Coordinates of C-alpha atoms and ligand atoms in Angstrom, one line a residue:
X1 CA 77.8 -0.2 66.7
X2 CA 77.4 0.6 70.3
X3 CA 74.8 -1.7 72.2
X4 CA 71.4 -0.5 72.9
X5 CA 70.5 0.8 76.3
X6 CA 67.5 -0.9 78.3
X7 CA 65.5 1.5 80.3
X8 CA 63.0 -0.5 82.0
X9 CA 61.2 2.6 83.3
X10 CA 60.8 4.0 79.6
X11 CA 57.5 3.7 78.0
X12 CA 59.2 2.6 74.6
X13 CA 57.5 2.7 71.2
X14 CA 53.8 2.6 71.4
X15 CA 52.4 -0.9 71.0
X16 CA 50.1 0.4 68.1
X17 CA 53.3 1.1 66.1
X18 CA 54.9 -2.2 66.9
X19 CA 51.5 -3.9 65.9
X20 CA 51.4 -2.1 62.6
X21 CA 54.9 -3.5 61.8
X22 CA 54.0 -6.9 63.0
X23 CA 51.0 -7.0 60.7
X24 CA 53.4 -6.6 57.8
X25 CA 55.6 -9.7 58.9
X26 CA 55.3 -12.9 57.2
X27 CA 53.4 -15.5 59.1
X28 CA 55.5 -18.3 60.8
X29 CA 54.2 -21.8 60.3
X30 CA 55.4 -25.0 61.9
X31 CA 54.8 -27.6 59.0
X32 CA 57.5 -30.4 59.2
X33 CA 58.8 -29.6 62.5
X34 CA 59.4 -32.5 64.7
X35 CA 61.4 -31.0 67.6
X36 CA 61.8 -27.5 68.9
X37 CA 64.8 -26.5 71.3
X38 CA 64.3 -23.3 73.1
X39 CA 67.2 -21.6 74.7
X40 CA 66.8 -19.0 77.4
X41 CA 69.3 -17.0 79.3
X42 CA 67.2 -16.7 82.5
X43 CA 64.1 -18.5 83.6
X44 CA 61.1 -16.6 82.0
X45 CA 62.7 -15.5 78.8
X46 CA 61.4 -18.8 77.2
X47 CA 57.8 -17.8 78.2
X48 CA 57.9 -14.0 77.5
X49 CA 59.5 -14.5 74.0
X50 CA 58.4 -18.0 72.9
X51 CA 55.7 -19.3 75.3
X52 CA 53.1 -19.3 72.6
X53 CA 55.3 -21.1 70.2
X54 CA 56.1 -23.8 72.8
X55 CA 52.4 -24.2 73.5
X56 CA 51.6 -24.3 69.8
X57 CA 54.3 -27.0 69.1
X58 CA 53.2 -29.2 71.8
X59 CA 49.6 -28.9 70.6
X60 CA 50.9 -30.1 67.1
X61 CA 52.6 -33.1 68.6
X62 CA 56.1 -31.7 68.3
X63 CA 58.7 -32.6 71.0
X64 CA 60.1 -29.5 73.0
X65 CA 63.1 -29.1 75.1
X66 CA 63.6 -25.9 77.0
X67 CA 67.0 -25.0 78.1
X68 CA 67.8 -22.4 80.7
X69 CA 71.5 -21.3 80.8
X70 CA 71.3 -19.6 84.1
X71 CA 69.0 -20.1 87.3
X72 CA 68.3 -16.4 87.3
X73 CA 70.0 -15.8 90.7
X74 CA 71.1 -12.3 89.6
X75 CA 67.8 -10.6 89.2
X76 CA 67.7 -8.6 92.5
X77 CA 71.3 -8.2 93.4
X78 CA 70.5 -5.7 96.2
X79 CA 67.5 -7.5 97.6
X80 CA 67.3 -7.2 101.3
X81 CA 64.7 -10.1 101.5
X82 CA 66.0 -12.6 99.0
X83 CA 69.6 -14.1 98.5
X84 CA 70.8 -15.3 95.2
X85 CA 70.3 -18.8 96.2
X86 CA 66.7 -18.2 97.4
X87 CA 66.1 -16.3 94.1
X88 CA 67.4 -19.4 92.1
X89 CA 65.2 -21.8 93.9
X90 CA 62.2 -19.6 93.4
X91 CA 62.8 -19.2 89.7
X92 CA 63.6 -22.9 89.0
X93 CA 60.3 -23.7 90.6
X94 CA 58.6 -20.9 88.5
X95 CA 60.0 -22.1 85.4
X96 CA 59.0 -25.6 86.0
X97 CA 55.5 -24.7 86.7
X98 CA 55.3 -22.4 83.6
X99 CA 56.7 -25.4 81.5
X100 CA 53.9 -27.5 82.8
X101 CA 51.3 -24.9 81.7
X102 CA 52.7 -25.2 78.3
X103 CA 52.5 -28.9 78.3
X104 CA 56.4 -29.1 78.1
X105 CA 59.0 -30.9 80.2
X106 CA 60.7 -29.0 82.9
X107 CA 63.7 -27.0 81.5
X108 CA 67.2 -28.4 81.1
X109 CA 69.3 -26.4 83.5
X110 CA 72.8 -25.5 82.8
X111 CA 73.5 -23.7 86.1
X112 CA 75.8 -21.1 84.4
X113 CA 76.3 -17.7 86.3
X114 CA 73.5 -15.0 85.8
X115 CA 75.1 -12.0 84.3
X116 CA 78.3 -13.9 83.0
X117 CA 77.2 -15.9 80.1
X118 CA 79.5 -14.2 77.5
X119 CA 82.4 -16.0 79.2
X120 CA 80.6 -19.3 78.7
X121 CA 79.6 -19.0 74.9
X122 CA 81.7 -22.1 73.8
X123 CA 80.0 -24.2 76.7
X124 CA 76.6 -22.9 75.5
X125 CA 77.2 -23.8 72.0
X126 CA 78.6 -27.2 72.9
X127 CA 75.4 -28.1 74.9
X128 CA 73.2 -26.9 72.0
X129 CA 75.1 -28.9 69.5
X130 CA 74.7 -32.0 71.6
X131 CA 71.0 -31.5 72.0
X132 CA 70.7 -31.0 68.2
X133 CA 72.5 -34.3 67.6
X134 CA 73.2 -35.3 64.1
X135 CA 74.0 -32.6 61.6
X136 CA 71.0 -31.5 59.3
X137 CA 68.6 -33.8 61.3
X138 CA 65.3 -33.0 59.6
X139 CA 62.6 -31.2 61.5
X140 CA 64.8 -29.8 64.3
X141 CA 64.4 -26.2 64.9
X142 CA 66.0 -24.0 67.6
X143 CA 64.7 -20.7 69.1
X144 CA 67.0 -18.5 71.2
X145 CA 67.1 -14.9 72.6
X146 CA 68.1 -12.4 70.1
X147 CA 72.0 -11.8 69.6
X148 CA 71.3 -7.9 69.6
X149 CA 68.6 -8.0 72.3
X150 CA 70.5 -5.5 74.5
X151 CA 71.1 -7.7 77.6
X152 CA 74.6 -9.4 77.6
X153 CA 73.3 -12.8 78.6
X154 CA 70.5 -12.7 75.9
X155 CA 73.2 -11.7 73.4
X156 CA 75.6 -14.5 74.5
X157 CA 72.9 -17.1 74.1
X158 CA 72.0 -15.8 70.7
X159 CA 75.5 -15.8 69.6
X160 CA 76.1 -19.4 70.9
X161 CA 72.9 -20.7 69.1
X162 CA 73.8 -19.0 65.9
X163 CA 77.3 -20.8 66.1
X164 CA 75.7 -24.2 66.8
X165 CA 72.9 -23.9 64.3
X166 CA 75.5 -22.8 61.7
X167 CA 77.6 -25.8 62.4
X168 CA 74.7 -28.2 62.3
X169 CA 72.7 -26.8 59.6
X170 CA 69.7 -26.2 61.9
X171 CA 67.0 -23.5 61.4
X172 CA 67.2 -21.0 64.0
X173 CA 64.6 -18.4 65.2
X174 CA 65.8 -15.5 67.5
X175 CA 63.1 -14.2 69.7
X176 CA 63.3 -10.6 71.2
X177 CA 62.7 -9.9 74.7
X178 CA 64.2 -6.5 75.6
X179 CA 64.2 -5.2 72.0
X180 CA 60.7 -3.9 72.3
X181 CA 62.0 -1.5 75.1
X182 CA 64.6 0.2 73.0
X183 CA 64.2 -0.5 69.2
X184 CA 62.1 1.0 66.5
X185 CA 61.1 -1.1 63.3
X186 CA 63.7 1.0 61.2
X187 CA 66.5 0.4 63.6
X188 CA 69.7 -0.8 61.7
X189 CA 70.1 -3.9 63.8
X190 CA 66.4 -4.9 62.6
X191 CA 66.9 -4.0 59.1
X192 CA 69.1 -7.0 58.3
X193 CA 66.6 -9.3 59.9
X194 CA 63.8 -11.2 58.5
X195 CA 60.9 -11.0 61.0
X196 CA 58.1 -13.6 61.1
X197 CA 54.8 -13.4 63.1
X198 CA 53.3 -16.4 64.9
X199 CA 49.6 -15.8 65.5
X200 CA 48.6 -17.9 68.6
X201 CA 45.3 -19.9 68.9
X202 CA 43.1 -18.8 71.8
X203 CA 44.4 -22.1 73.6
X204 CA 48.1 -21.3 73.0
X205 CA 47.5 -17.7 73.9
X206 CA 45.7 -18.8 77.2
X207 CA 48.4 -21.2 78.0
X208 CA 51.1 -18.6 77.6
X209 CA 49.2 -16.2 79.8
X210 CA 48.9 -18.9 82.5
X211 CA 52.6 -19.7 82.1
X212 CA 53.5 -16.0 82.5
X213 CA 51.5 -16.0 85.8
X214 CA 54.0 -18.3 87.3
X215 CA 56.8 -15.8 87.2
X216 CA 55.7 -13.9 90.4
X217 CA 59.4 -13.2 91.5
X218 CA 60.0 -11.2 88.3
X219 CA 56.6 -9.5 87.6
X220 CA 55.7 -8.5 91.3
X221 CA 57.5 -6.8 93.8
X222 CA 59.4 -9.2 96.4
X223 CA 58.7 -6.6 99.0
X224 CA 58.1 -2.9 99.5
X225 CA 61.8 -2.3 99.3
X226 CA 63.0 -0.4 96.2
X227 CA 65.6 -3.1 95.6
X228 CA 62.8 -5.7 95.4
X229 CA 60.9 -3.8 92.6
X230 CA 59.5 -6.0 89.8
X231 CA 62.2 -6.8 87.1
X232 CA 59.5 -6.8 84.4
X233 CA 57.0 -3.9 85.4
X234 CA 53.3 -4.2 84.1
X235 CA 54.0 -1.7 81.2
X236 CA 56.6 -4.0 79.9
X237 CA 54.9 -7.2 80.5
X238 CA 51.9 -6.1 78.5
X239 CA 54.1 -6.3 75.4
X240 CA 54.2 -10.1 75.9
X241 CA 50.4 -10.8 76.6
X242 CA 49.1 -10.2 73.1
X243 CA 48.1 -13.0 70.8
X244 CA 51.3 -12.9 68.4
X245 CA 55.0 -13.4 68.7
X246 CA 57.7 -12.2 66.7
X247 CA 60.6 -14.2 65.6
X248 CA 63.9 -13.0 63.6
X249 CA 65.9 -14.9 61.3
Ligands
LIG1 ZN1 66.4 -12.7 80.5

């Protein structure tokens, strides 16, 4: 099947239709969880897709490790104001601040190339296996970007996480980021998934919203130049600011 095409300017399926689909998803609960490992392709994926889960886990006393595969240096390749190294430095700081808002430690950075993760899947899977540790360790859950999300880096992380979790008998939740922009609930790629809905407490929701505000380099223009436009414009960001999150198994 050809991969989906992400059009950031598109309005996508109206939120009300996604919301009626989400209401039919089974609730996600965190009973017996001891440790949560959240894998992100770029700094901000972890908060867009799983910020509420991270805050909820921390509030429940669950250890959380956030892993960012890249430093996100490729978000504005034609920027006349921000070099890749300046962008990386900004995004590392943003992700640290966001983790702090979620009461989590700063992300573990792998420093792999933004835009090139498909060539590093084995390394990603090996890093995750190391973090998981012993096979079938009770209470360990992994969350990762969805293997069919539509962005090559997100998909590489999703495939690597699936391999590491299959090898270690670890429960894996995929979180969609770009899916909302191109999919519909009856899309063939979604039909084989079992979705689950996490309803955030007011405190977890507020922490997620504060964490999202840290990613100014992605959600606000870097300058007036067209190449410095926001990567996640307001109509896309709104899909992530509601009181629920969706996970796919
Ligand atoms: Zn991303």
